[in-house]
Coordinates of C-alpha atoms and ligand atoms in Angstrom, one line a residue:
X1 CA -28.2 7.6 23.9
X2 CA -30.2 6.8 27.0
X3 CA -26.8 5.8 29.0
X4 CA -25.1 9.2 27.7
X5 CA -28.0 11.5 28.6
X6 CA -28.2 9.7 32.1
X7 CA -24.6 10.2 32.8
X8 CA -24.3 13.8 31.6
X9 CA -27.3 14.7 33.8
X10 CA -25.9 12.6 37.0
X11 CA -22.4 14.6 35.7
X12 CA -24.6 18.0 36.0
X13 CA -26.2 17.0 39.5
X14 CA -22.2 16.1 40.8
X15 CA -21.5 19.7 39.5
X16 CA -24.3 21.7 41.2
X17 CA -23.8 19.8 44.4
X18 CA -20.3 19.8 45.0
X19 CA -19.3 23.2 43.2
X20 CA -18.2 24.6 46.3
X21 CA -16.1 21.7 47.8
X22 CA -14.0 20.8 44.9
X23 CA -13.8 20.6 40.8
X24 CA -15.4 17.3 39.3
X25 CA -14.4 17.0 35.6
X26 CA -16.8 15.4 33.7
X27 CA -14.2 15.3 30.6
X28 CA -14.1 11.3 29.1
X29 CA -11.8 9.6 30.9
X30 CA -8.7 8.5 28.6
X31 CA -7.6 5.6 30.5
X32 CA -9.1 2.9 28.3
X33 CA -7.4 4.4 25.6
X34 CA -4.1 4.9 26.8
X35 CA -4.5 0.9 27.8
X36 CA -5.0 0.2 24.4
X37 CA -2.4 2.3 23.7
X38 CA 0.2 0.4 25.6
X39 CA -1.1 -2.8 24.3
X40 CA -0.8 -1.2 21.4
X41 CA 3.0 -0.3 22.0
X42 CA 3.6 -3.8 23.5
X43 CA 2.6 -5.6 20.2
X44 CA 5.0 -3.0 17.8
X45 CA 7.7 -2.9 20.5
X46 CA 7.6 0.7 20.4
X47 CA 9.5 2.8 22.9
X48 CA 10.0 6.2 23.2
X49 CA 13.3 8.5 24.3
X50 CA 11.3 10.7 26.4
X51 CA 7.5 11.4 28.9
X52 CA 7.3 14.3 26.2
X53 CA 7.6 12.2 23.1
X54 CA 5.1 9.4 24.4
X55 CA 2.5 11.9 25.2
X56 CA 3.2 13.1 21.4
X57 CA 2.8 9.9 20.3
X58 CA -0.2 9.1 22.3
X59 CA -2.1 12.3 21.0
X60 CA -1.4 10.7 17.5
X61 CA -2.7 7.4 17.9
X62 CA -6.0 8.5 20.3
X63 CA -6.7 10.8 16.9
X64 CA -6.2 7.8 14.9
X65 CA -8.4 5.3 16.9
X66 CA -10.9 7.9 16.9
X67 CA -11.2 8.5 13.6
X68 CA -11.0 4.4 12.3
X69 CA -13.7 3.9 14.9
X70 CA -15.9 6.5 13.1
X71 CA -15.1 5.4 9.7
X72 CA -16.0 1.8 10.4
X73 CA -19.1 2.1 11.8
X74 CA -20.3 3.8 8.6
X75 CA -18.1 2.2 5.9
X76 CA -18.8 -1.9 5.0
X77 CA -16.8 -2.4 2.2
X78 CA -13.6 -2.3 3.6
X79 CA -12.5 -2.1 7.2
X80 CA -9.2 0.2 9.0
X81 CA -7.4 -1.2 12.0
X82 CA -4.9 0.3 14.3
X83 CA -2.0 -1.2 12.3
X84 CA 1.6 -0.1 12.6
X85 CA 0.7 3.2 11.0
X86 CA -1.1 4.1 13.9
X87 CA 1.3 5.8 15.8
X88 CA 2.5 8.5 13.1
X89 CA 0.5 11.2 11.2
X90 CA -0.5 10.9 7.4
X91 CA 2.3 13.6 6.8
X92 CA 5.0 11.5 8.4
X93 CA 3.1 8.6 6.8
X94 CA 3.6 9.6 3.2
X95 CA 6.9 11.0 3.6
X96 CA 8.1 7.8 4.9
X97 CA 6.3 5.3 3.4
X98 CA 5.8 6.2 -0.6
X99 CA 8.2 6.2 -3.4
X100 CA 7.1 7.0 -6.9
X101 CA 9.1 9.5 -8.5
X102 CA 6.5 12.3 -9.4
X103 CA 5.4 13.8 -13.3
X104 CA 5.5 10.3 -14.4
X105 CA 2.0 9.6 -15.1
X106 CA 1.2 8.2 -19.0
X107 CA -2.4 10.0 -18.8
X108 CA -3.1 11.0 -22.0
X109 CA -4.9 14.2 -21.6
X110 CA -7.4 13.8 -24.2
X111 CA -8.4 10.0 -22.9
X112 CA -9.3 11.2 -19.4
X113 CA -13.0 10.3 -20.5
X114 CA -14.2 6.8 -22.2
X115 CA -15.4 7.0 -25.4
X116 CA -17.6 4.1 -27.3
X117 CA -15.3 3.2 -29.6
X118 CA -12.8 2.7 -26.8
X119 CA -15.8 0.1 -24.6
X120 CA -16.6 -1.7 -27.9
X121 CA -13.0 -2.2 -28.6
X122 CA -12.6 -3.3 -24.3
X123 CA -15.6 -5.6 -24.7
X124 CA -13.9 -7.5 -27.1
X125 CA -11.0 -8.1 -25.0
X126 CA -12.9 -9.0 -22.2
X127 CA -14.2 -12.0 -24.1
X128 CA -10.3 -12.9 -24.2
X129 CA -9.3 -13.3 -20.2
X130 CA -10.3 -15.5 -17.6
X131 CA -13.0 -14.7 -15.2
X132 CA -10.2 -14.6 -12.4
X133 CA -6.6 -15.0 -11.9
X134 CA -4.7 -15.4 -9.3
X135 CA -1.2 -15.8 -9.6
X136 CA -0.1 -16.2 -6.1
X137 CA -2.2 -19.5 -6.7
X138 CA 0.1 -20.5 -9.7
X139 CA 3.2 -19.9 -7.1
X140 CA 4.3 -16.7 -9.2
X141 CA 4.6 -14.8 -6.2
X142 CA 7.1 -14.9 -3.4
X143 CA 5.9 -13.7 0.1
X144 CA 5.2 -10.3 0.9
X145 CA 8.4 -7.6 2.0
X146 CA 8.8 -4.8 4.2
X147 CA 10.3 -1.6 2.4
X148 CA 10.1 0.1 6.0
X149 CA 11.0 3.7 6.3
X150 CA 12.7 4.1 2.8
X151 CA 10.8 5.2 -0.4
X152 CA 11.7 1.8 -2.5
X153 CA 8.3 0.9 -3.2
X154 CA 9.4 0.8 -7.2
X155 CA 12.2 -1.5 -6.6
X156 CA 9.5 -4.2 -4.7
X157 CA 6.7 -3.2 -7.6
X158 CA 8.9 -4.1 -10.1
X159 CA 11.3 -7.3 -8.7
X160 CA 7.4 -8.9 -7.9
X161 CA 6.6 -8.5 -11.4
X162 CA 10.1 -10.1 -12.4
X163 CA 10.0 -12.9 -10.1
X164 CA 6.3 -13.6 -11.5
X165 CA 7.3 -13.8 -15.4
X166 CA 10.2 -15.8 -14.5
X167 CA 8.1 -18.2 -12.4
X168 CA 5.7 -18.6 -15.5
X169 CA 8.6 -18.9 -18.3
X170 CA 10.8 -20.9 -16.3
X171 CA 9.1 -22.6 -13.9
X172 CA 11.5 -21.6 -10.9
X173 CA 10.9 -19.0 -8.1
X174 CA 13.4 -16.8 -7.1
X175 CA 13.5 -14.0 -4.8
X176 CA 15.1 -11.6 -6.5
X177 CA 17.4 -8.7 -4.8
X178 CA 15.6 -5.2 -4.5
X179 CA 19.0 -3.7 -2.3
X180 CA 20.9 -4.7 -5.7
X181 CA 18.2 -1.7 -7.4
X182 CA 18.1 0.5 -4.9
X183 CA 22.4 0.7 -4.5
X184 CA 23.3 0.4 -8.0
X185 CA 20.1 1.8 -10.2
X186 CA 21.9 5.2 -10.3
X187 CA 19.0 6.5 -12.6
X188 CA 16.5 6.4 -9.5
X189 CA 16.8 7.7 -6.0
X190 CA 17.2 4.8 -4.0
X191 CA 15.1 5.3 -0.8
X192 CA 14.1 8.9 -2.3
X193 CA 12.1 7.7 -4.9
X194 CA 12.5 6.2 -8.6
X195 CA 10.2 4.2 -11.4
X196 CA 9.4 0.6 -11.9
X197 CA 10.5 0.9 -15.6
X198 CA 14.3 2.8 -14.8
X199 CA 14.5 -0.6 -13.1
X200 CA 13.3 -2.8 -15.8
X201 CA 15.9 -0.5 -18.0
X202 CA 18.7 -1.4 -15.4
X203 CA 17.9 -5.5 -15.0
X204 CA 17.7 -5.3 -18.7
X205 CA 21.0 -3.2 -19.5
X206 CA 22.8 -5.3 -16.8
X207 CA 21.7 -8.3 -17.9
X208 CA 20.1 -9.9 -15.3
X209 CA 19.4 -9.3 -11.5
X210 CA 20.7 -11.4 -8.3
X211 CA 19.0 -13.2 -5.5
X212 CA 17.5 -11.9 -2.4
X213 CA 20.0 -13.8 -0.3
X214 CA 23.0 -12.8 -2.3
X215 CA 22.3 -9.1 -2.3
X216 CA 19.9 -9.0 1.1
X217 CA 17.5 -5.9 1.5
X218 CA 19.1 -3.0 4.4
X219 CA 16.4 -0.5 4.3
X220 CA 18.5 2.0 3.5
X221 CA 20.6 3.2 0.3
X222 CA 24.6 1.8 0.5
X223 CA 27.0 1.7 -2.0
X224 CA 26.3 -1.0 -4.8
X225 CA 28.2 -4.0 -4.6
X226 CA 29.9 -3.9 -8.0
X227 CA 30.7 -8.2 -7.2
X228 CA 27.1 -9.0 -7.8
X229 CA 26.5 -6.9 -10.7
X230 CA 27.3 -10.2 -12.6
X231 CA 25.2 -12.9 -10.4
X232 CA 21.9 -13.6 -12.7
X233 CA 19.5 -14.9 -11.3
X234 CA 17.0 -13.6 -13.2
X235 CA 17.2 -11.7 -16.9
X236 CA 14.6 -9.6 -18.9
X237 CA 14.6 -8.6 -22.6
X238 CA 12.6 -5.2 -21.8
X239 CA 9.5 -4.1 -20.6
X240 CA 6.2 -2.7 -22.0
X241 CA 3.6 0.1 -21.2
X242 CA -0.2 -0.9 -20.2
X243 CA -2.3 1.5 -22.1
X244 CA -4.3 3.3 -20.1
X245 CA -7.3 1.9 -19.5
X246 CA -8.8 -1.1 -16.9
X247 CA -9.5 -3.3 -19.8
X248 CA -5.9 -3.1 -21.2
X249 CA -4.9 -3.9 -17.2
X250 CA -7.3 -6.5 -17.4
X251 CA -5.6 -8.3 -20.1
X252 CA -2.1 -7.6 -18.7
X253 CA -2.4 -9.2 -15.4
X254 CA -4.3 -12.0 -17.2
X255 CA -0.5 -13.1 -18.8
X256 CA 1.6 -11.9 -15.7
X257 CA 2.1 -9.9 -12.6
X258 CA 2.4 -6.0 -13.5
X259 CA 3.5 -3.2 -11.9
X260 CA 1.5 -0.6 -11.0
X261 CA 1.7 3.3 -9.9
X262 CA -1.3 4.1 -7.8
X263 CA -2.3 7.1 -5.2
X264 CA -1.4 5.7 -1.5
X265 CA -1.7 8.7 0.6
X266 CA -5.1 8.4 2.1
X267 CA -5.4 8.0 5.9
X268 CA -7.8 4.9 4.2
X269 CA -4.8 3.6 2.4
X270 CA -2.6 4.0 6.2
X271 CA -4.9 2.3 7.9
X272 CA -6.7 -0.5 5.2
X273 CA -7.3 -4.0 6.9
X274 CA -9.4 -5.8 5.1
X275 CA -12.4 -5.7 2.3
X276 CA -12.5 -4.1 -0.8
X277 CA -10.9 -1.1 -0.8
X278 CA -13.0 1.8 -2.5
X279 CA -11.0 4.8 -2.4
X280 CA -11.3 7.5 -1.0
X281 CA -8.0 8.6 -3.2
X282 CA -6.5 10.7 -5.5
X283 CA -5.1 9.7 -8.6
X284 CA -1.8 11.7 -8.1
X285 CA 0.6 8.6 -8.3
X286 CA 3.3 8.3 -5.2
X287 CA 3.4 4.4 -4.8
X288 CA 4.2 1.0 -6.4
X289 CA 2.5 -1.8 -6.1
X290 CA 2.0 -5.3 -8.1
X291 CA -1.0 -6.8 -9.5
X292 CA -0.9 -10.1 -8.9
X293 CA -4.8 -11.1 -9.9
X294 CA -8.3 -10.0 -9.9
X295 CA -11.7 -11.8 -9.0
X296 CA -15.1 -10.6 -8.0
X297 CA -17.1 -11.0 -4.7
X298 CA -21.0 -10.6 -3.9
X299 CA -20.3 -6.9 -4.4
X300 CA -17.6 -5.8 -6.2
X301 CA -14.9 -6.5 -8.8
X302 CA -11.5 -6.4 -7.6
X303 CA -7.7 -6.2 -8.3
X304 CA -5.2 -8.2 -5.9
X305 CA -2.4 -5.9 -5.2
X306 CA 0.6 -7.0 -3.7
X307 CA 2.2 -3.9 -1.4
X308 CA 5.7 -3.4 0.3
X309 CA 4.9 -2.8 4.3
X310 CA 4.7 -6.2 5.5
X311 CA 2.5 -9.1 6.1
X312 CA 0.9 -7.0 8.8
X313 CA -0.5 -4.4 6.5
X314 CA -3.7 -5.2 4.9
X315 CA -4.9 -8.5 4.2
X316 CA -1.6 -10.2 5.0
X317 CA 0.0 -8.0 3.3
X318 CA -2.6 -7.2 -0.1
X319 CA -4.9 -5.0 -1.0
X320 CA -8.1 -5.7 -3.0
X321 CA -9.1 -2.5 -4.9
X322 CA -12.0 -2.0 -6.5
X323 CA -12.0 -2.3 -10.6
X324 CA -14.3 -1.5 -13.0
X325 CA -15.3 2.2 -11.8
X326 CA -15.8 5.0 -13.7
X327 CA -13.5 6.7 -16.9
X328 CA -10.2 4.8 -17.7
X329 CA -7.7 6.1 -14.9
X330 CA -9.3 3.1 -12.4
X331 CA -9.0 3.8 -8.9
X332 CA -6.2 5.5 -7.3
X333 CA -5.0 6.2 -10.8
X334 CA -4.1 2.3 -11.0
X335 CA -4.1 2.4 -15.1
X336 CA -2.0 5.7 -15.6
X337 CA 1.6 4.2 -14.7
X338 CA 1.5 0.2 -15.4
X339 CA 4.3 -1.9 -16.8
X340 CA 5.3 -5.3 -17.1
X341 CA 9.0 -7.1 -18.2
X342 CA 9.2 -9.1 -21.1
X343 CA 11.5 -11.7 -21.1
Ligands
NAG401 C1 8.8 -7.5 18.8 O1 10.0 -8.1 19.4 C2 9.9 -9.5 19.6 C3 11.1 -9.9 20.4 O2 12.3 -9.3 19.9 C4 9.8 -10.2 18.3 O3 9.7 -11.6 18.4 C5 8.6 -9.7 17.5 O4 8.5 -10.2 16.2 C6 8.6 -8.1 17.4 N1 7.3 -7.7 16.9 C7 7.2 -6.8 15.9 C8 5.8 -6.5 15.5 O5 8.2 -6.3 15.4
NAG402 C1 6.7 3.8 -20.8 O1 6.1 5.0 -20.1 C2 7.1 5.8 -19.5 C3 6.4 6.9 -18.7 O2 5.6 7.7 -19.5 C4 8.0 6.4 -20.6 O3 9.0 7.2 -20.0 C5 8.7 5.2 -21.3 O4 9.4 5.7 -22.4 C6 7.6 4.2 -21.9 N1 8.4 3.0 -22.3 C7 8.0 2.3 -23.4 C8 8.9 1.1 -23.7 O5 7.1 2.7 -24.1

């Protein structure tokens, strides 16, 4: 405080005494962000086409700094960091980098809020599950994926939660093909969207799903390669529906990875580093993700999401969200669209 009122003042005095030869701003000077900035640009090999666009761009990721440096001085649980998002609003953000087809949510409108009956009949499964689980631990989960710019988050959310059950049936991991879902799954929308269990239905219907290496991930919707409709790698019998509430979760993720719809859209969820994530978010579901464990630190309980935008997202690539809060949705809405393959 002491340094800012001695500088305005000295910024004031400049003013008053050199008013008549020429103007003085005493506006911040931007050139420690715009070093950061190119830094910034260095490490994400971003370039730009134009003066015009950079200076766009620029504006975007000054107002992002600004506001990640305000929320983590207040904020301990979790931390933001000038990731790769940092660069492109939250509008771009969740056009680019969501998913879920909408009006798919299993809330049943009259469970919104917990009854006793429903906690008497949770604490009982409680008893059931292990304190913890993690089932990268166990080697039931391959390494984390880039979806990039194309809505396929479903197709990730629900080849984790295959590769996971056939890790713990079979004892062999296999990374298994997402491209193979997003070109031939004509139910869903590729890149524009679709459901984790359309592409339980399709692995199921067409009897098993290929490798990552034979059918390799483009980014981008192409036309399915009929040829490797046949390779199995992998087969399910079916899926099944969580019911929604955390316990129910709870037990789920206790036997196997399971998919997951949640609410992604915050600038929270763009910019998440590290910690417990504790919202805030909406529980309006536009993402998939996997659960692939839950624990508890000094603070709070936690799920262990596996996302979709890298290994630089997040901690390496995961989220931990906070579990256990308030009515049955959990946060982000993580109850209200959860699914796992049965094989
Ligand atoms: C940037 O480009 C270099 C060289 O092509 C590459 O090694 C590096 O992984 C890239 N970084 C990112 C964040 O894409
Ligand atoms: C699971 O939930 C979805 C979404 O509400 C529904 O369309 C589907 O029929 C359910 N599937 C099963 C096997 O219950």
């Amino acid at each position: 405080m002491g340094f800012i009122n001695r500088s305005l003042i000295t910024c004031l005095i400049i003013l008053l005494v050199f008013t008549n030869t020429r103007p003085i701003s005493c506006e911040k000077d931007d050139d420690p962000m715009r070093e950061r900035y190119r830094k910034w640009m260095a490490k994400y090999n971003r370039t730009h086409k134009d003066d015009n666009q950079r200076e766009k761009r620029f504006q975007i990721y000054k107002a992002n700094v600004e506001l990640i440096e305000a929320f983590n001085a207040i904020n301990d649980d979790y931390k933001l960091a000038d990731n790769k998002f940092a660069d492109i609003t939250n509008a771009e953000f969740r056009k680019r980098y969501m998913g879920l087809k909408g009006s798919s949510s299993r809330v049943p409108l009259l469970d919104i809020k917990q009854n006793e009956e429903h906690s008497e009949k949770a604490r009982e499964m409680l008893e059931a599950v292990p304190e913890k689980i993690d089932w990268r631990k166990k080697g039931a989960v391959s390494e984390v994926r880039d979806q990039g710019p194309c809505g396929a988050c479903w197709a990730f959310s629900a080849v984790a939660a295959i590769e996971g059950i056939t890790k713990i049936k079979s004892g062999r991991m296999v990374a298994l093909s997402e491209q193979e879902l997003v070109d031939c799954n004509m139910i869903d929308d590729g890149c524009y969207g679709g459901l984790m269990t359309d592409a339980f239905d399709f692995v199921r219907l067409n009897g098993g799903i290929t490798t990552q290496s034979d059918y390799p991930y483009q980014g981008q919707q192409g036309e399915c390669k009929t040829s490797k409709l046949d390779h199995h790698a992998a087969t399910i019998k079916g899926y099944r529906n969580v019911t929604v509430n955390e316990q129910s979760l709870l037990k789920a993720v206790a036997s196997q990875p399971v998919s997951v719809g949640i609410d992604a859209s915050s600038m929270a969820f763009q910019f998440y580093t590290n910690g417990v994530f504790t919202g805030p978010c909406g529980v309006e579901l536009n993402h998939g993700v996997t659960i692939v464990g839950y624990d508890t630190d000094g603070k709070n309980k936690y799920w262990i999401a596996k996302n979709s935008w890298g290994a630089g997202w997040g901690e390496s690539g995961y989220m931990r969200m906070k579990r256990g809060v308030e009515g049955n949705l959990g946060l982000c809405g993580i109850t209200t669209l959860a699914s796992y393959p049965v094989v």
